């Protein structure tokens, strides 16, 4: 490499860093990022920092971002999932019909342990997967099935004809090592399951390792910055 080549390479690197700085600055100054039905504020984006608990808006964004690649799969938003969780079977049938759930192969729900309409939020996320062809519900929980009873109650409220109300199986999955990564595990598990689905292999054949979960926050930040740069 010549002196000029080295100088050009250095300038290119500095230019990339400057562009990244501008993108991050834009997120901070703009205060919000929109994607389809998701709208993230700067406060939401801060929750992607290590040690933070992901809220429904970040999980909803991730589900919408993932879903584009899988037209035969339905990733239900946290808000709609909570509506189903707290509503009647009739409400569930109406909501799922409006989402064309009966035309899908898989339906994924991000479950929250909040079961009281008068309370805000909750303390734990888990993932419920309904395999339409198999007529089977599966529950993946990164905290020793903490949400299993919530999952069982949720399935009983689903009144679509092809859902067996009490047929819920718990699936072994990677367990979180802290008290705040449950939302990250929901997103990663959804990613791995849909990847297996696209390859035509058993849905739970591989669910990744600790490394894939560890880097998911960085991947989400990168995806958001990419959207801003387009």
PDB file of C-alpha atoms in Angstrom:
ATOM      1  CA  UNK A   1       0.000   0.000   0.000  1.00  0.00           C
ATOM      2  CA  UNK A   2       1.346   3.383  -1.001  1.00  0.00           C
ATOM      3  CA  UNK A   3       1.390   6.439   1.224  1.00  0.00           C
ATOM      4  CA  UNK A   4      -1.523   7.909  -0.772  1.00  0.00           C
ATOM      5  CA  UNK A   5      -3.519   4.658  -0.466  1.00  0.00           C
ATOM      6  CA  UNK A   6      -2.990   4.610   3.291  1.00  0.00           C
ATOM      7  CA  UNK A   7      -4.033   8.247   3.516  1.00  0.00           C
ATOM      8  CA  UNK A   8      -7.179   7.565   1.434  1.00  0.00           C
ATOM      9  CA  UNK A   9      -8.052   4.524   3.571  1.00  0.00           C
ATOM     10  CA  UNK A  10      -7.691   6.600   6.726  1.00  0.00           C
ATOM     11  CA  UNK A  11      -9.926   9.292   5.280  1.00  0.00           C
ATOM     12  CA  UNK A  12     -12.558   6.696   4.298  1.00  0.00           C
ATOM     13  CA  UNK A  13     -12.515   5.252   7.820  1.00  0.00           C
ATOM     14  CA  UNK A  14     -12.836   8.680   9.355  1.00  0.00           C
ATOM     15  CA  UNK A  15     -15.667   9.418   6.929  1.00  0.00           C
ATOM     16  CA  UNK A  16     -17.549   6.249   7.989  1.00  0.00           C
ATOM     17  CA  UNK A  17     -17.164   7.164  11.651  1.00  0.00           C
ATOM     18  CA  UNK A  18     -18.431  10.674  10.910  1.00  0.00           C
ATOM     19  CA  UNK A  19     -21.474   9.304   9.054  1.00  0.00           C
ATOM     20  CA  UNK A  20     -22.241   6.978  11.994  1.00  0.00           C
ATOM     21  CA  UNK A  21     -21.912   9.922  14.372  1.00  0.00           C
ATOM     22  CA  UNK A  22     -24.349  11.942  12.259  1.00  0.00           C
ATOM     23  CA  UNK A  23     -26.872   9.092  12.237  1.00  0.00           C
ATOM     24  CA  UNK A  24     -26.722   8.684  16.006  1.00  0.00           C
ATOM     25  CA  UNK A  25     -26.981  12.454  16.392  1.00  0.00           C
ATOM     26  CA  UNK A  26     -30.039  12.423  14.099  1.00  0.00           C
ATOM     27  CA  UNK A  27     -31.734   9.816  16.321  1.00  0.00           C
ATOM     28  CA  UNK A  28     -31.065  11.944  19.388  1.00  0.00           C
ATOM     29  CA  UNK A  29     -32.207  15.189  17.785  1.00  0.00           C
ATOM     30  CA  UNK A  30     -35.163  13.748  15.898  1.00  0.00           C
ATOM     31  CA  UNK A  31     -36.485  12.084  19.061  1.00  0.00           C
ATOM     32  CA  UNK A  32     -38.365   9.419  17.103  1.00  0.00           C
ATOM     33  CA  UNK A  33     -37.995   6.696  14.481  1.00  0.00           C
ATOM     34  CA  UNK A  34     -40.990   5.329  12.547  1.00  0.00           C
ATOM     35  CA  UNK A  35     -41.323   1.978  10.789  1.00  0.00           C
ATOM     36  CA  UNK A  36     -44.688   0.706   9.525  1.00  0.00           C
ATOM     37  CA  UNK A  37     -46.949   0.868  12.604  1.00  0.00           C
ATOM     38  CA  UNK A  38     -44.076   1.375  15.062  1.00  0.00           C
ATOM     39  CA  UNK A  39     -42.939   4.715  16.402  1.00  0.00           C
ATOM     40  CA  UNK A  40     -39.874   4.731  18.656  1.00  0.00           C
ATOM     41  CA  UNK A  41     -38.843   7.741  20.702  1.00  0.00           C
ATOM     42  CA  UNK A  42     -35.370   8.469  21.978  1.00  0.00           C
ATOM     43  CA  UNK A  43     -36.427   7.124  25.386  1.00  0.00           C
ATOM     44  CA  UNK A  44     -37.363   3.808  23.721  1.00  0.00           C
ATOM     45  CA  UNK A  45     -33.998   3.621  21.951  1.00  0.00           C
ATOM     46  CA  UNK A  46     -32.171   4.091  25.257  1.00  0.00           C
ATOM     47  CA  UNK A  47     -33.724   0.807  26.408  1.00  0.00           C
ATOM     48  CA  UNK A  48     -31.463  -0.985  23.906  1.00  0.00           C
ATOM     49  CA  UNK A  49     -28.525  -0.167  26.177  1.00  0.00           C
ATOM     50  CA  UNK A  50     -27.220  -3.073  28.231  1.00  0.00           C
ATOM     51  CA  UNK A  51     -29.067  -3.601  31.494  1.00  0.00           C
ATOM     52  CA  UNK A  52     -32.427  -2.230  30.293  1.00  0.00           C
ATOM     53  CA  UNK A  53     -35.762  -4.059  30.093  1.00  0.00           C
ATOM     54  CA  UNK A  54     -37.314  -3.905  26.591  1.00  0.00           C
ATOM     55  CA  UNK A  55     -40.757  -2.353  26.383  1.00  0.00           C
ATOM     56  CA  UNK A  56     -43.680  -3.280  24.128  1.00  0.00           C
ATOM     57  CA  UNK A  57     -42.751  -0.675  21.508  1.00  0.00           C
ATOM     58  CA  UNK A  58     -39.293  -2.165  20.905  1.00  0.00           C
ATOM     59  CA  UNK A  59     -40.645  -5.709  20.717  1.00  0.00           C
ATOM     60  CA  UNK A  60     -43.391  -4.508  18.380  1.00  0.00           C
ATOM     61  CA  UNK A  61     -40.801  -2.837  16.138  1.00  0.00           C
ATOM     62  CA  UNK A  62     -38.674  -5.997  16.070  1.00  0.00           C
ATOM     63  CA  UNK A  63     -41.685  -8.155  15.184  1.00  0.00           C
ATOM     64  CA  UNK A  64     -42.711  -5.864  12.321  1.00  0.00           C
ATOM     65  CA  UNK A  65     -39.124  -5.722  11.066  1.00  0.00           C
ATOM     66  CA  UNK A  66     -38.807  -9.535  11.152  1.00  0.00           C
ATOM     67  CA  UNK A  67     -42.251 -10.294   9.720  1.00  0.00           C
ATOM     68  CA  UNK A  68     -41.530  -8.768   6.304  1.00  0.00           C
ATOM     69  CA  UNK A  69     -39.430 -11.803   5.361  1.00  0.00           C
ATOM     70  CA  UNK A  70     -42.106 -14.365   6.298  1.00  0.00           C
ATOM     71  CA  UNK A  71     -45.441 -13.628   4.558  1.00  0.00           C
ATOM     72  CA  UNK A  72     -47.021 -16.906   5.725  1.00  0.00           C
ATOM     73  CA  UNK A  73     -46.299 -16.144   9.370  1.00  0.00           C
ATOM     74  CA  UNK A  74     -48.094 -13.705  11.654  1.00  0.00           C
ATOM     75  CA  UNK A  75     -46.177 -11.890  14.380  1.00  0.00           C
ATOM     76  CA  UNK A  76     -48.793 -10.300  16.607  1.00  0.00           C
ATOM     77  CA  UNK A  77     -47.867  -7.018  18.259  1.00  0.00           C
ATOM     78  CA  UNK A  78     -47.547  -6.807  22.065  1.00  0.00           C
ATOM     79  CA  UNK A  79     -50.546  -4.441  22.147  1.00  0.00           C
ATOM     80  CA  UNK A  80     -52.798  -6.830  20.211  1.00  0.00           C
ATOM     81  CA  UNK A  81     -51.525  -9.772  22.252  1.00  0.00           C
ATOM     82  CA  UNK A  82     -52.420  -7.986  25.481  1.00  0.00           C
ATOM     83  CA  UNK A  83     -55.852  -7.160  24.076  1.00  0.00           C
ATOM     84  CA  UNK A  84     -56.362 -10.866  23.402  1.00  0.00           C
ATOM     85  CA  UNK A  85     -54.991 -11.756  26.827  1.00  0.00           C
ATOM     86  CA  UNK A  86     -57.369  -9.468  28.710  1.00  0.00           C
ATOM     87  CA  UNK A  87     -60.372  -9.740  26.414  1.00  0.00           C
ATOM     88  CA  UNK A  88     -63.035 -12.373  25.845  1.00  0.00           C
ATOM     89  CA  UNK A  89     -62.845 -15.324  23.416  1.00  0.00           C
ATOM     90  CA  UNK A  90     -65.184 -13.354  21.147  1.00  0.00           C
ATOM     91  CA  UNK A  91     -62.710 -10.450  21.163  1.00  0.00           C
ATOM     92  CA  UNK A  92     -59.895 -12.869  20.322  1.00  0.00           C
ATOM     93  CA  UNK A  93     -61.789 -14.316  17.373  1.00  0.00           C
ATOM     94  CA  UNK A  94     -62.536 -10.834  16.021  1.00  0.00           C
ATOM     95  CA  UNK A  95     -58.963  -9.556  16.402  1.00  0.00           C
ATOM     96  CA  UNK A  96     -57.334 -12.641  14.868  1.00  0.00           C
ATOM     97  CA  UNK A  97     -59.817 -12.666  11.975  1.00  0.00           C
ATOM     98  CA  UNK A  98     -58.921  -9.040  11.223  1.00  0.00           C
ATOM     99  CA  UNK A  99     -55.261 -10.120  11.063  1.00  0.00           C
ATOM    100  CA  UNK A 100     -56.059 -12.974   8.611  1.00  0.00           C
ATOM    101  CA  UNK A 101     -54.651 -15.435  11.140  1.00  0.00           C
ATOM    102  CA  UNK A 102     -56.431 -18.363   9.519  1.00  0.00           C
ATOM    103  CA  UNK A 103     -54.303 -17.950   6.369  1.00  0.00           C
ATOM    104  CA  UNK A 104     -50.974 -18.272   8.199  1.00  0.00           C
ATOM    105  CA  UNK A 105     -48.730 -21.250   8.964  1.00  0.00           C
ATOM    106  CA  UNK A 106     -47.376 -19.862  12.237  1.00  0.00           C
ATOM    107  CA  UNK A 107     -48.670 -17.256  14.698  1.00  0.00           C
ATOM    108  CA  UNK A 108     -46.279 -15.760  17.255  1.00  0.00           C
ATOM    109  CA  UNK A 109     -47.407 -13.863  20.359  1.00  0.00           C
ATOM    110  CA  UNK A 110     -45.150 -11.924  22.788  1.00  0.00           C
ATOM    111  CA  UNK A 111     -46.736 -12.616  26.177  1.00  0.00           C
ATOM    112  CA  UNK A 112     -46.528 -10.291  29.165  1.00  0.00           C
ATOM    113  CA  UNK A 113     -47.335 -11.417  32.701  1.00  0.00           C
ATOM    114  CA  UNK A 114     -49.614  -8.416  33.345  1.00  0.00           C
ATOM    115  CA  UNK A 115     -53.113  -9.902  33.647  1.00  0.00           C
ATOM    116  CA  UNK A 116     -54.943  -7.002  35.312  1.00  0.00           C
ATOM    117  CA  UNK A 117     -56.550  -4.385  33.012  1.00  0.00           C
ATOM    118  CA  UNK A 118     -56.075  -1.633  35.606  1.00  0.00           C
ATOM    119  CA  UNK A 119     -52.313  -2.208  35.861  1.00  0.00           C
ATOM    120  CA  UNK A 120     -49.649  -0.902  33.475  1.00  0.00           C
ATOM    121  CA  UNK A 121     -46.800  -2.994  32.133  1.00  0.00           C
ATOM    122  CA  UNK A 122     -45.601  -6.201  33.749  1.00  0.00           C
ATOM    123  CA  UNK A 123     -42.325  -7.803  34.730  1.00  0.00           C
ATOM    124  CA  UNK A 124     -41.648 -10.578  32.215  1.00  0.00           C
ATOM    125  CA  UNK A 125     -41.932 -11.417  28.500  1.00  0.00           C
ATOM    126  CA  UNK A 126     -42.174 -14.886  26.941  1.00  0.00           C
ATOM    127  CA  UNK A 127     -43.070 -16.225  23.485  1.00  0.00           C
ATOM    128  CA  UNK A 128     -46.115 -18.269  22.494  1.00  0.00           C
ATOM    129  CA  UNK A 129     -46.006 -19.985  19.097  1.00  0.00           C
ATOM    130  CA  UNK A 130     -49.056 -21.497  17.438  1.00  0.00           C
ATOM    131  CA  UNK A 131     -48.311 -24.001  14.678  1.00  0.00           C
ATOM    132  CA  UNK A 132     -51.497 -23.800  12.623  1.00  0.00           C
ATOM    133  CA  UNK A 133     -50.867 -26.990  10.636  1.00  0.00           C
ATOM    134  CA  UNK A 134     -50.073 -29.030  13.740  1.00  0.00           C
ATOM    135  CA  UNK A 135     -52.856 -27.401  15.770  1.00  0.00           C
ATOM    136  CA  UNK A 136     -50.406 -26.994  18.625  1.00  0.00           C
ATOM    137  CA  UNK A 137     -49.351 -24.154  20.917  1.00  0.00           C
ATOM    138  CA  UNK A 138     -45.760 -23.966  22.163  1.00  0.00           C
ATOM    139  CA  UNK A 139     -44.402 -21.760  24.930  1.00  0.00           C
ATOM    140  CA  UNK A 140     -40.787 -20.543  25.153  1.00  0.00           C
ATOM    141  CA  UNK A 141     -39.789 -18.875  28.408  1.00  0.00           C
ATOM    142  CA  UNK A 142     -36.282 -17.689  29.245  1.00  0.00           C
ATOM    143  CA  UNK A 143     -37.032 -17.752  32.984  1.00  0.00           C
ATOM    144  CA  UNK A 144     -37.965 -21.315  33.951  1.00  0.00           C
ATOM    145  CA  UNK A 145     -41.536 -21.191  32.621  1.00  0.00           C
ATOM    146  CA  UNK A 146     -42.384 -18.155  34.746  1.00  0.00           C
ATOM    147  CA  UNK A 147     -45.155 -17.247  32.300  1.00  0.00           C
ATOM    148  CA  UNK A 148     -46.517 -20.736  31.661  1.00  0.00           C
ATOM    149  CA  UNK A 149     -49.808 -20.175  33.518  1.00  0.00           C
ATOM    150  CA  UNK A 150     -50.272 -16.922  31.600  1.00  0.00           C
ATOM    151  CA  UNK A 151     -49.667 -18.861  28.365  1.00  0.00           C
ATOM    152  CA  UNK A 152     -52.176 -21.549  29.365  1.00  0.00           C
ATOM    153  CA  UNK A 153     -54.858 -18.962  30.209  1.00  0.00           C
ATOM    154  CA  UNK A 154     -54.117 -17.092  26.987  1.00  0.00           C
ATOM    155  CA  UNK A 155     -54.591 -20.175  24.800  1.00  0.00           C
ATOM    156  CA  UNK A 156     -57.939 -20.946  26.422  1.00  0.00           C
ATOM    157  CA  UNK A 157     -59.204 -17.549  25.266  1.00  0.00           C
ATOM    158  CA  UNK A 158     -58.320 -18.141  21.628  1.00  0.00           C
ATOM    159  CA  UNK A 159     -61.556 -19.152  19.995  1.00  0.00           C
ATOM    160  CA  UNK A 160     -60.479 -19.782  16.419  1.00  0.00           C
ATOM    161  CA  UNK A 161     -61.744 -23.218  15.353  1.00  0.00           C
ATOM    162  CA  UNK A 162     -58.268 -24.635  14.759  1.00  0.00           C
ATOM    163  CA  UNK A 163     -56.909 -23.860  18.232  1.00  0.00           C
ATOM    164  CA  UNK A 164     -57.108 -26.490  20.957  1.00  0.00           C
ATOM    165  CA  UNK A 165     -57.652 -24.424  24.136  1.00  0.00           C
ATOM    166  CA  UNK A 166     -55.612 -26.506  26.586  1.00  0.00           C
ATOM    167  CA  UNK A 167     -52.966 -27.857  24.237  1.00  0.00           C
ATOM    168  CA  UNK A 168     -49.799 -25.982  25.287  1.00  0.00           C
ATOM    169  CA  UNK A 169     -46.309 -27.472  25.330  1.00  0.00           C
ATOM    170  CA  UNK A 170     -43.301 -25.953  27.050  1.00  0.00           C
ATOM    171  CA  UNK A 171     -40.133 -25.851  24.897  1.00  0.00           C
ATOM    172  CA  UNK A 172     -36.620 -25.888  26.347  1.00  0.00           C
ATOM    173  CA  UNK A 173     -34.754 -22.751  25.330  1.00  0.00           C
ATOM    174  CA  UNK A 174     -31.761 -20.636  26.307  1.00  0.00           C
ATOM    175  CA  UNK A 175     -32.263 -19.148  29.772  1.00  0.00           C
ATOM    176  CA  UNK A 176     -31.501 -15.525  30.584  1.00  0.00           C
ATOM    177  CA  UNK A 177     -28.662 -14.814  33.002  1.00  0.00           C
ATOM    178  CA  UNK A 178     -30.154 -11.643  34.454  1.00  0.00           C
ATOM    179  CA  UNK A 179     -33.451  -9.975  35.289  1.00  0.00           C
ATOM    180  CA  UNK A 180     -33.847  -7.794  32.191  1.00  0.00           C
ATOM    181  CA  UNK A 181     -33.155  -9.756  28.972  1.00  0.00           C
ATOM    182  CA  UNK A 182     -36.536 -11.513  28.638  1.00  0.00           C
ATOM    183  CA  UNK A 183     -37.589  -9.248  25.748  1.00  0.00           C
ATOM    184  CA  UNK A 184     -34.309  -9.927  23.943  1.00  0.00           C
ATOM    185  CA  UNK A 185     -34.927 -13.664  24.296  1.00  0.00           C
ATOM    186  CA  UNK A 186     -38.445 -13.310  22.866  1.00  0.00           C
ATOM    187  CA  UNK A 187     -37.045 -11.590  19.766  1.00  0.00           C
ATOM    188  CA  UNK A 188     -34.152 -14.047  19.366  1.00  0.00           C
ATOM    189  CA  UNK A 189     -36.409 -17.079  19.793  1.00  0.00           C
ATOM    190  CA  UNK A 190     -38.786 -15.664  17.178  1.00  0.00           C
ATOM    191  CA  UNK A 191     -35.825 -15.164  14.813  1.00  0.00           C
ATOM    192  CA  UNK A 192     -34.547 -18.714  15.265  1.00  0.00           C
ATOM    193  CA  UNK A 193     -37.985 -20.317  14.925  1.00  0.00           C
ATOM    194  CA  UNK A 194     -38.770 -18.433  11.719  1.00  0.00           C
ATOM    195  CA  UNK A 195     -35.335 -19.272  10.331  1.00  0.00           C
ATOM    196  CA  UNK A 196     -35.999 -22.963  11.012  1.00  0.00           C
ATOM    197  CA  UNK A 197     -39.428 -22.608   9.403  1.00  0.00           C
ATOM    198  CA  UNK A 198     -37.926 -21.097   6.248  1.00  0.00           C
ATOM    199  CA  UNK A 199     -35.415 -23.958   6.013  1.00  0.00           C
ATOM    200  CA  UNK A 200     -38.118 -26.586   6.367  1.00  0.00           C
ATOM    201  CA  UNK A 201     -36.577 -28.109   9.495  1.00  0.00           C
ATOM    202  CA  UNK A 202     -38.324 -28.715  12.856  1.00  0.00           C
ATOM    203  CA  UNK A 203     -39.256 -25.370  14.397  1.00  0.00           C
ATOM    204  CA  UNK A 204     -37.248 -25.897  17.572  1.00  0.00           C
ATOM    205  CA  UNK A 205     -34.329 -27.859  16.106  1.00  0.00           C
ATOM    206  CA  UNK A 206     -31.899 -25.021  16.795  1.00  0.00           C
ATOM    207  CA  UNK A 207     -32.631 -22.015  18.982  1.00  0.00           C
ATOM    208  CA  UNK A 208     -29.197 -20.434  18.894  1.00  0.00           C
ATOM    209  CA  UNK A 209     -26.681 -20.071  21.687  1.00  0.00           C
ATOM    210  CA  UNK A 210     -25.873 -17.446  24.308  1.00  0.00           C
ATOM    211  CA  UNK A 211     -23.781 -15.472  21.780  1.00  0.00           C
ATOM    212  CA  UNK A 212     -26.710 -14.734  19.462  1.00  0.00           C
ATOM    213  CA  UNK A 213     -28.720 -13.383  22.380  1.00  0.00           C
ATOM    214  CA  UNK A 214     -25.807 -11.320  23.648  1.00  0.00           C
ATOM    215  CA  UNK A 215     -25.480  -9.338  20.392  1.00  0.00           C
ATOM    216  CA  UNK A 216     -29.178  -8.751  19.675  1.00  0.00           C
ATOM    217  CA  UNK A 217     -29.243  -5.253  21.227  1.00  0.00           C
ATOM    218  CA  UNK A 218     -26.423  -4.143  18.930  1.00  0.00           C
ATOM    219  CA  UNK A 219     -28.165  -5.704  15.926  1.00  0.00           C
ATOM    220  CA  UNK A 220     -31.365  -3.803  16.696  1.00  0.00           C
ATOM    221  CA  UNK A 221     -29.474  -0.523  17.008  1.00  0.00           C
ATOM    222  CA  UNK A 222     -27.814  -1.212  13.647  1.00  0.00           C
ATOM    223  CA  UNK A 223     -31.179  -1.970  12.011  1.00  0.00           C
ATOM    224  CA  UNK A 224     -32.638   1.309  13.303  1.00  0.00           C
ATOM    225  CA  UNK A 225     -29.649   3.304  12.078  1.00  0.00           C
ATOM    226  CA  UNK A 226     -29.957   1.605   8.710  1.00  0.00           C
ATOM    227  CA  UNK A 227     -33.585   2.697   8.457  1.00  0.00           C
ATOM    228  CA  UNK A 228     -32.561   6.272   9.216  1.00  0.00           C
ATOM    229  CA  UNK A 229     -29.870   6.240   6.556  1.00  0.00           C
ATOM    230  CA  UNK A 230     -32.263   5.117   3.783  1.00  0.00           C
TER     231      UNK A 230
END
